[in-house]
CSV table of C-alpha atoms in Angstrom, one decimal:
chain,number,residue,atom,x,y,z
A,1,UNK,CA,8.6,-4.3,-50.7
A,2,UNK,CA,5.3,-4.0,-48.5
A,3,UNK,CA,4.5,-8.0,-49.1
A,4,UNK,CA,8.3,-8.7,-47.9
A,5,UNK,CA,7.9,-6.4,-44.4
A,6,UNK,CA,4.0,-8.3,-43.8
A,7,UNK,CA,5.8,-11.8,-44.0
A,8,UNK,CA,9.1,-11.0,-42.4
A,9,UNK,CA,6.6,-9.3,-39.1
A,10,UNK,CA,4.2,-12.3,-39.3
A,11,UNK,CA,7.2,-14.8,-38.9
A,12,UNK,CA,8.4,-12.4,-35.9
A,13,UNK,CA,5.1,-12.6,-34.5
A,14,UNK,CA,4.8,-16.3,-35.5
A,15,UNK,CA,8.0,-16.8,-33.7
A,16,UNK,CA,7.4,-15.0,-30.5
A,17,UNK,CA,3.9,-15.5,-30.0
A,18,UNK,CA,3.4,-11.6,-29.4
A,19,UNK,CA,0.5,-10.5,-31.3
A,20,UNK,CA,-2.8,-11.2,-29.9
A,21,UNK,CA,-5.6,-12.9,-30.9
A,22,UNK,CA,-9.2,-10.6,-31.2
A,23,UNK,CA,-11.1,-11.1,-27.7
A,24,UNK,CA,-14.7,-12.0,-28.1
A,25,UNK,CA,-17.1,-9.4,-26.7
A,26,UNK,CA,-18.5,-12.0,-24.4
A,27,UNK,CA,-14.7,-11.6,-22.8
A,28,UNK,CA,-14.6,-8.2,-22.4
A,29,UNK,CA,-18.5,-8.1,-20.8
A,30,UNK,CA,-16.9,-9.8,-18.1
A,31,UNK,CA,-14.0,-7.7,-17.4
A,32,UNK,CA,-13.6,-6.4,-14.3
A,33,UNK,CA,-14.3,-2.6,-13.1
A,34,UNK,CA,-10.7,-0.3,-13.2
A,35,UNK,CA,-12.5,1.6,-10.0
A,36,UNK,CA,-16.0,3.0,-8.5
A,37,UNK,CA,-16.6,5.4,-11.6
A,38,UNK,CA,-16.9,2.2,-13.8
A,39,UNK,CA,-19.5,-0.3,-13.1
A,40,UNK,CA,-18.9,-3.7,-12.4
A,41,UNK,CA,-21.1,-5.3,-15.1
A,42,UNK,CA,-19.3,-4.9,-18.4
A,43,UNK,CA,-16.9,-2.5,-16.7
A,44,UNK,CA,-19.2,0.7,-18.5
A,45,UNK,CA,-17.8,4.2,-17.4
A,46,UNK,CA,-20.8,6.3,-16.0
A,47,UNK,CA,-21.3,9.9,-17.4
A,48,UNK,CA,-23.0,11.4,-20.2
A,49,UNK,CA,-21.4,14.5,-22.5
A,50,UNK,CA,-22.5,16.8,-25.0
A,51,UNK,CA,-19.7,17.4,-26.6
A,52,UNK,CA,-19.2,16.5,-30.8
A,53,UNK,CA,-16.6,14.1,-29.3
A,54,UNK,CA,-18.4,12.7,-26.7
A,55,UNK,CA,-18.7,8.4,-26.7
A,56,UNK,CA,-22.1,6.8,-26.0
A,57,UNK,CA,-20.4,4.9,-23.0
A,58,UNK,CA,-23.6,2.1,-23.0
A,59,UNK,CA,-21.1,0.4,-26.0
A,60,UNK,CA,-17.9,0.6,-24.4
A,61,UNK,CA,-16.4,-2.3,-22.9
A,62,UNK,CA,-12.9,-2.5,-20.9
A,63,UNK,CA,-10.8,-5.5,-21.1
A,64,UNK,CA,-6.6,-6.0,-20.1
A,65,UNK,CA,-4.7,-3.5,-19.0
A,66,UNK,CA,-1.5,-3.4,-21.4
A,67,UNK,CA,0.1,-0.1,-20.3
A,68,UNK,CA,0.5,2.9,-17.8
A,69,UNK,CA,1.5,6.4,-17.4
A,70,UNK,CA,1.9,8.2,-14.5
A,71,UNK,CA,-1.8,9.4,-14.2
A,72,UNK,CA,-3.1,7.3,-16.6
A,73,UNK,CA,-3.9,3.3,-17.8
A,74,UNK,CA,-4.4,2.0,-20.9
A,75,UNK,CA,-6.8,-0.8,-21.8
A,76,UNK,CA,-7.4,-3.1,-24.7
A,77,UNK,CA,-11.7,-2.7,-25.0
A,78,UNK,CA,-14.4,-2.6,-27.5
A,79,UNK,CA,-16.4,0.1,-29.0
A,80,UNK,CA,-19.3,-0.6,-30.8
A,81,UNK,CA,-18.4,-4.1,-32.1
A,82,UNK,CA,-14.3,-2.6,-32.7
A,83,UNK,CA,-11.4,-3.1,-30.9
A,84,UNK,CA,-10.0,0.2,-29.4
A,85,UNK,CA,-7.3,1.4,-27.1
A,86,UNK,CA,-9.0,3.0,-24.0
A,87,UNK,CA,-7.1,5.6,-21.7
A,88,UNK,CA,-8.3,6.4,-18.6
A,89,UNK,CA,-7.4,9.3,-16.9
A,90,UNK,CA,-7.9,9.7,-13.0
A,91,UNK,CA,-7.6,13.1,-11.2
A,92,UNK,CA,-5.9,12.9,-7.7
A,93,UNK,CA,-8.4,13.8,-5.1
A,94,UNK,CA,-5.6,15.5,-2.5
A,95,UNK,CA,-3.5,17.4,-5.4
A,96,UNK,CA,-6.0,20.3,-6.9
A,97,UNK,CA,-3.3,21.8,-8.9
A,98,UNK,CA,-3.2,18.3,-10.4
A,99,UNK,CA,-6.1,17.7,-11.2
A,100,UNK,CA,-7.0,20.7,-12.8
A,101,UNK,CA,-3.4,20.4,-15.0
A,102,UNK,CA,-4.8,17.2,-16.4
A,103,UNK,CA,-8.0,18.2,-16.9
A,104,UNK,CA,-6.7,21.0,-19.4
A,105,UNK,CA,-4.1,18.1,-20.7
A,106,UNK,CA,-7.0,15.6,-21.2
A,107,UNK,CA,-9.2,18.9,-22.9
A,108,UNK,CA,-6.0,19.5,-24.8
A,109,UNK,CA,-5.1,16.4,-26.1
A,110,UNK,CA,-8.8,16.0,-27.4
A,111,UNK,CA,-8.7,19.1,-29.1
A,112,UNK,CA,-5.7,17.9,-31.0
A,113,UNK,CA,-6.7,14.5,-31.6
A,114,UNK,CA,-9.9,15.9,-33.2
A,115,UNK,CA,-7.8,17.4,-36.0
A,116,UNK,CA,-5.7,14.8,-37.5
A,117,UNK,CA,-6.6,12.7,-40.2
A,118,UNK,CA,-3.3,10.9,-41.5
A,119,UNK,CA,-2.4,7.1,-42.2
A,120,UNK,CA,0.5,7.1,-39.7
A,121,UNK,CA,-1.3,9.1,-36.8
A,122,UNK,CA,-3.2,6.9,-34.4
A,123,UNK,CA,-7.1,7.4,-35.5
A,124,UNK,CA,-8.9,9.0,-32.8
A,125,UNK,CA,-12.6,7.6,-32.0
A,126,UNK,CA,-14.4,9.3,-28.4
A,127,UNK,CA,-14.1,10.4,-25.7
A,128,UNK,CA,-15.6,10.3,-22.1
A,129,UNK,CA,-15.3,13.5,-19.3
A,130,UNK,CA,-16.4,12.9,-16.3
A,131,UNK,CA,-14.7,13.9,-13.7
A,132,UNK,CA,-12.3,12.3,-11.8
A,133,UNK,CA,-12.2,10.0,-14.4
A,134,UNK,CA,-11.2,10.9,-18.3
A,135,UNK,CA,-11.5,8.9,-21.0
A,136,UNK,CA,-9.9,9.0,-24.8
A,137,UNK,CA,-10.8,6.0,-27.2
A,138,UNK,CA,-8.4,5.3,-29.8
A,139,UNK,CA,-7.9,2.6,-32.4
A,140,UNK,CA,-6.4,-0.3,-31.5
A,141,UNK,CA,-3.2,-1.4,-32.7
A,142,UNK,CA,-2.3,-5.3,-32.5
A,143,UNK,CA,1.4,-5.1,-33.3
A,144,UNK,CA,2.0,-2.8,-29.9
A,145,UNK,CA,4.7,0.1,-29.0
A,146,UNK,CA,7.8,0.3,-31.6
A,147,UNK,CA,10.0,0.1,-28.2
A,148,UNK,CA,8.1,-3.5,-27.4
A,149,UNK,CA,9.4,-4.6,-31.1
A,150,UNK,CA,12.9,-3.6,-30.5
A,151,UNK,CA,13.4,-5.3,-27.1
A,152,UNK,CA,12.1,-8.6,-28.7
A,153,UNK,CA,15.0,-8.3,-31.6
A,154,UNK,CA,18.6,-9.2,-32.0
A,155,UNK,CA,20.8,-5.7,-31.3
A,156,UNK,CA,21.7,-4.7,-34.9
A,157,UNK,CA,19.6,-7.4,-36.5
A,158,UNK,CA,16.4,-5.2,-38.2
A,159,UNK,CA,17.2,-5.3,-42.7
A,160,UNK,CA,18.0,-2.1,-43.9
A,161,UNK,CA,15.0,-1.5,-46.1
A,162,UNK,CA,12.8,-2.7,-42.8
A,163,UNK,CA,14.5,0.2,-41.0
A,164,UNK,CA,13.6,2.5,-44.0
A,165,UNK,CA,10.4,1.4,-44.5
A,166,UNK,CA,9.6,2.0,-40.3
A,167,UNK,CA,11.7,5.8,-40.7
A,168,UNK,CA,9.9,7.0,-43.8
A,169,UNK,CA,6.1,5.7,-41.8
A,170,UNK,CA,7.4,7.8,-39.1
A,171,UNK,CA,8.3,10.7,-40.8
A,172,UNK,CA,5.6,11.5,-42.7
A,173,UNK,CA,2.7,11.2,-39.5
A,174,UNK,CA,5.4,14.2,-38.4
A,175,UNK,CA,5.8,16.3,-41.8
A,176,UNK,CA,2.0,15.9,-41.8
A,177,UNK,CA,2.0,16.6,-37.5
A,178,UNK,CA,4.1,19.7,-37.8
A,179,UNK,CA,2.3,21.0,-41.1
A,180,UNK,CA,-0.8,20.9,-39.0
A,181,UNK,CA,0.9,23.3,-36.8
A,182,UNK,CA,1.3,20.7,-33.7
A,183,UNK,CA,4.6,20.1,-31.8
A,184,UNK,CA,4.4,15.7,-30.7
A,185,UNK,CA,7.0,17.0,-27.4
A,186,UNK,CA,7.1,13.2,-26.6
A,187,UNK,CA,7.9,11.5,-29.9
A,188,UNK,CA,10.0,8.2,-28.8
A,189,UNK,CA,9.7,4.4,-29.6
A,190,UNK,CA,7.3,4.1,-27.2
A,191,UNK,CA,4.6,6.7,-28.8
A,192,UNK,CA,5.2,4.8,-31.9
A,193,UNK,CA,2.9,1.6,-32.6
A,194,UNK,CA,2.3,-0.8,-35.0
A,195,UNK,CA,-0.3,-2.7,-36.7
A,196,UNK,CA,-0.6,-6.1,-38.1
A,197,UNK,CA,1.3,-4.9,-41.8
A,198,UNK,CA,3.9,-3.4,-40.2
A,199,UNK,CA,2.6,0.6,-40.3
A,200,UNK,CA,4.0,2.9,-38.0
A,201,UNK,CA,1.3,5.4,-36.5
A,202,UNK,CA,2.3,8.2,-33.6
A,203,UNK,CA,0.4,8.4,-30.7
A,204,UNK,CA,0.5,9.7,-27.3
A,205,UNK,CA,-0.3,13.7,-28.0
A,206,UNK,CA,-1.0,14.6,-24.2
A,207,UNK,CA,1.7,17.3,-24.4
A,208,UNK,CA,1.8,18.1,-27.2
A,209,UNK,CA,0.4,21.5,-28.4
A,210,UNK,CA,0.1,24.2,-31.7
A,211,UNK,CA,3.4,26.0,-32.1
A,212,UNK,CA,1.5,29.1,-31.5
A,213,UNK,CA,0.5,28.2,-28.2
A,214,UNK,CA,3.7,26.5,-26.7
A,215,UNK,CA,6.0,28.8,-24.5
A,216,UNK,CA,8.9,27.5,-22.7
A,217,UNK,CA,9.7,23.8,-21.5
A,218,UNK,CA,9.6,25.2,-17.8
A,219,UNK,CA,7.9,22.1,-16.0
A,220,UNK,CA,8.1,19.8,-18.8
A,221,UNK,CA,7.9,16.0,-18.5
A,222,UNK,CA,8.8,14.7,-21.1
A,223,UNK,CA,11.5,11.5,-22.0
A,224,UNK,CA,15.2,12.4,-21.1
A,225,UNK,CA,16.9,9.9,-23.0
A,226,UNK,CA,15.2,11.1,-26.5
A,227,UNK,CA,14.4,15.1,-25.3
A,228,UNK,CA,16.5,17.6,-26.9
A,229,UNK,CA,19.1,20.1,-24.9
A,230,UNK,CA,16.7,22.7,-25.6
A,231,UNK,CA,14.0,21.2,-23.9
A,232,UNK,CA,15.9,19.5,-21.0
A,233,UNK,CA,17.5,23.1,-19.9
A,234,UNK,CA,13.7,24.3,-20.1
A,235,UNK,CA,14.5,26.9,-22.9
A,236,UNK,CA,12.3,28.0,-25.9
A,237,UNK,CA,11.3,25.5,-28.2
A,238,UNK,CA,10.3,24.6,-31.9
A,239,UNK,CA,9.3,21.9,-34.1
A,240,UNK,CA,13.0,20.8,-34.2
A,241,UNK,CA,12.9,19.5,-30.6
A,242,UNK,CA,10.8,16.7,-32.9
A,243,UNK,CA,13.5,16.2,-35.3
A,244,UNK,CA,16.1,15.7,-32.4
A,245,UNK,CA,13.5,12.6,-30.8
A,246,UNK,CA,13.6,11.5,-34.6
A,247,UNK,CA,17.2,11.1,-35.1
A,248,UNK,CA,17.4,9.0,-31.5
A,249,UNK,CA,14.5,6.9,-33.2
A,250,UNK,CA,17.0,6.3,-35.8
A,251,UNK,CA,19.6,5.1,-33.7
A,252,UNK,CA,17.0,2.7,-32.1
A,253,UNK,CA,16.0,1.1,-34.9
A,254,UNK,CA,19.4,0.5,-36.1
A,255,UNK,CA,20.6,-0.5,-33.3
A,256,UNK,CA,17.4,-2.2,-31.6
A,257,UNK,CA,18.8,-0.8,-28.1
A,258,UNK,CA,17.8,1.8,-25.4
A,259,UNK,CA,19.4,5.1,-25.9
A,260,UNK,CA,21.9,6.0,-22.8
A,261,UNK,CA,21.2,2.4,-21.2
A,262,UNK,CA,24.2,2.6,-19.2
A,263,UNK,CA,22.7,5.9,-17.8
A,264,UNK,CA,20.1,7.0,-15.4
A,265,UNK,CA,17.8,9.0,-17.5
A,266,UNK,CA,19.2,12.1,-15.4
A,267,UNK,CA,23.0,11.3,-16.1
A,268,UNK,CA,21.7,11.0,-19.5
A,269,UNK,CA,20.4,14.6,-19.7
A,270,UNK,CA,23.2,15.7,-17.9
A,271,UNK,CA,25.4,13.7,-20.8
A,272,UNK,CA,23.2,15.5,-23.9
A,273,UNK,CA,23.3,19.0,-22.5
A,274,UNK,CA,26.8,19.4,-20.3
A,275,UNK,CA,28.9,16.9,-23.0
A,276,UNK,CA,26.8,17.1,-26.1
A,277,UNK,CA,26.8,13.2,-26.2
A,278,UNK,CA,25.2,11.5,-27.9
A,279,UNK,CA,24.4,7.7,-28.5
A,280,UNK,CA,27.1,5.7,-30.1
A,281,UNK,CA,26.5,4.4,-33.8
A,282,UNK,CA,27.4,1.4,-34.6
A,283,UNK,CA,30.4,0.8,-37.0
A,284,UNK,CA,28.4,-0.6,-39.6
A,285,UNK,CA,26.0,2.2,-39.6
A,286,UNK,CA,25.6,3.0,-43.3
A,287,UNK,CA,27.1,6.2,-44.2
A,288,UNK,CA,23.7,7.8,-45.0
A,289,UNK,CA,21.7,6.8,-42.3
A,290,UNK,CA,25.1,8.3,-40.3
A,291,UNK,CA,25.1,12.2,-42.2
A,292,UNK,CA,21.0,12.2,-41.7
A,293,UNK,CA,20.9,11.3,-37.6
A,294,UNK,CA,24.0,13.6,-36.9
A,295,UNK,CA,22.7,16.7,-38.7
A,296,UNK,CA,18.7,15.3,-36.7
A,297,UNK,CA,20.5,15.7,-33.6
A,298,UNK,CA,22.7,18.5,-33.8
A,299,UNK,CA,22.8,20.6,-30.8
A,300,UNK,CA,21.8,23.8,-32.8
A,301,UNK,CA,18.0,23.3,-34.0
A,302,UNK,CA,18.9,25.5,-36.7
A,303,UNK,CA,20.7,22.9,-38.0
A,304,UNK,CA,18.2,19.9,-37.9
A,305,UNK,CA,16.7,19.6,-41.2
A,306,UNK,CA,12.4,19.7,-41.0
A,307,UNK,CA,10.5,17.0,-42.2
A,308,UNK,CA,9.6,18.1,-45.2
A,309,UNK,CA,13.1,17.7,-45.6
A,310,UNK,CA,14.1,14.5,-44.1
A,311,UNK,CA,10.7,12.6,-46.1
A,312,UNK,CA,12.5,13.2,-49.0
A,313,UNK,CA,15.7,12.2,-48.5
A,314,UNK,CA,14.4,9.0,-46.9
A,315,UNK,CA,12.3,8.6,-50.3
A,316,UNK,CA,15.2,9.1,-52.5
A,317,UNK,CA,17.1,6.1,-50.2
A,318,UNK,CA,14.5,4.2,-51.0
A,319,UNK,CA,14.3,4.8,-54.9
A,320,UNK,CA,18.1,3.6,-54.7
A,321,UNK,CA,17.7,0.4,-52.7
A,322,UNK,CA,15.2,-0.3,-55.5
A,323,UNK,CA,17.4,0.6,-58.3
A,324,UNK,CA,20.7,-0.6,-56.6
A,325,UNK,CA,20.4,-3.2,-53.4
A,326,UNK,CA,24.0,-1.8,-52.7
A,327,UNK,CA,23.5,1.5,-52.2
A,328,UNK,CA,24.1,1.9,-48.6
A,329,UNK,CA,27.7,0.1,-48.8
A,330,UNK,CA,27.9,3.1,-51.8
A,331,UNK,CA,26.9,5.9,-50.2
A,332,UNK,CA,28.6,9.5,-49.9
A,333,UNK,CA,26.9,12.3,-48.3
A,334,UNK,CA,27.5,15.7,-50.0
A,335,UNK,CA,28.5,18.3,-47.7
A,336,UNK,CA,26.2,20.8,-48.9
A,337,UNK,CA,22.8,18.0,-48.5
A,338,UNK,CA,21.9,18.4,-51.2
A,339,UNK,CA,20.8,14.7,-52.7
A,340,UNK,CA,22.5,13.7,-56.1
A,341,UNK,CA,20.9,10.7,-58.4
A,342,UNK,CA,21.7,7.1,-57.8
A,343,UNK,CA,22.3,4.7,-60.6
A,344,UNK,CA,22.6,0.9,-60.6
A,345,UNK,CA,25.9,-0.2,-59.4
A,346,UNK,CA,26.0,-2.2,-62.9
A,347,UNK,CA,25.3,0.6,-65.0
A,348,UNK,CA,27.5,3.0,-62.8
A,349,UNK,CA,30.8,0.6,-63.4
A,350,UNK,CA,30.2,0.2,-67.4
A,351,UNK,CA,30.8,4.2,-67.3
């Protein structure tokens, strides 16, 4: 199945021309400077750390911007000879309260970061702190943000065992995330990128935190259109707020839209909290993928499954596609969850 997703990907890339080629380190020398902290020549942040974490910023080279936050851009660079992700974070000089909030989200995020080792979590590299400017260096993912592959496809056009196959990367950087003790807070199809076989890996922790240390959502900024009611009406929250984002990813990738886009992303929270609405699935959403994103979005978190949980019933999809390329057009969904076996449609009907 892998060798299918790696040549339908490179014909979509082939197609739209969206995955770029490796600049030369001669290109990125003469990059220019993001602002006065960087020098000119080579675009080099200044500052020196002690820290285990700490980059040797003489290597580091700044190319394109390719995305932005609200306090923060992210570059395409290269770090000793590899291609990295690079974001920079600048401190507002008139806003103390600011700056010192993302200075402890910068230390925070590092912290975290520094602690995950897992095929489908973005691999952290360095780090620079120097304030006002903060720097995290990440690997560099050619295929981009799962959002950016959605916009460029047909609305309901992604295979069904491409959707699986993108679900089941997904869920297990989170079973692995949350058995790590770490709540993502921001998990959406933006956080979500890809490289050149097609592997999901989550990024983005800057708000995240350990379950131990998060309190209430008071202040939050998160992502309306994928944030669950808890989180939106700045209550208590769990891992489950997680499970909630991952059942609106689901939508997304069967769908290939923008949750809510008829919405502001303030009617939308308005819409999940006030109405309990929720996107609408398509009619030819397969009955499983239907019972597993209505009990991931369920208004009571008790009722989302974990995702311990939700890796194996994605697995056991995926053993039946295998077995029986039917199965979705087959499916029931028990009403207790629990999964029963799947047989071959061929051997089921000779019965």
């Amino acid at each position: 199945m892998k060798n299918f997703h790696f040549y339908w990907f490179k014909q979509i890339v082939a197609n739209n021309g969206k995955l770029e080629r490796r600049l030369s380190l001669g290109e990125y020398k003469r990059a220019l400077s993001w602002s006065k902290y960087l020098v000119s020549s080579g675009a080099e942040i200044k500052g020196e750390g002690e820290e285990e974490w700490s980059a040797d910023m003489s290597e580091l080279y700044i190319g394109n911007k390719f995305a932005s936050g609200r306090h923060s851009r992210i570059y395409r660079g290269i770090y000793k000879q590899r291609d990295v992700a690079i974001k920079l974070i600048s401190q507002p000089e008139e806003d103390g309260d600011l700056a010192s909030f993302l200075e402890k989200q910068f230390t925070s995020e590092v912290a975290l970061l520094l602690r995950l080792n897992h095929p489908n979590i973005i691999t952290f590299i360095a780090a620079c702190k120097k304030p006002p400017v903060f720097c995290i260096i990440t690997e560099y993912l050619a295929g981009g943000s799962l959002r950016k592959f959605l916009h460029q496809q047909e609305p309901y056009s992604l295979p069904l065992n491409l959707v699986l196959k993108l679900a089941l990367d997904i869920a297990h950087g989170m079973q692995y995330l949350h058995a790590q003790g770490i709540l993502h807070r921001d998990l959406k199809s933006e956080n979500l990128l890809l490289d050149e076989y097609m592997c999901v890996k989550v990024a983005d922790f800057g708000i995240s935190c350990l379950e131990t240390q998060c309190g209430s959502a008071k202040g939050f900024t998160g992502t309306y259109r994928w944030m669950a009611p808890e989180m939106i009406k700045e209550k208590h929250h769990t891992k489950k707020v997680d499970v909630y984002s991952f059942g609106i990813i689901l939508w997304e990738l069967l769908t290939a839209l923008t949750p809510f886009d008829n919405l502001t992303p303030e009617q939308a929270a308005f819409a999940v909290c006030q109405k309990n609405a929720r996107p609408p699935l398509p009619s030819t959403c397969p009955r499983a993928f239907q019972h597993l994103i209505n009990r991931c979005w369920s208004r009571n978190p008790d009722k989302r499954p974990h995702f311990e949980e939700i890796v194996g019933i994605l697995e056991h999809y995926s053993e039946c596609v295998e077995q029986d390329p039917e199965f979705f057009s087959s499916y029931e969904p028990r009403k207790d969850h629990r999964l029963i076996g799947c047989l071959p449609r061929f051997i089921a009907n000779r019965r």
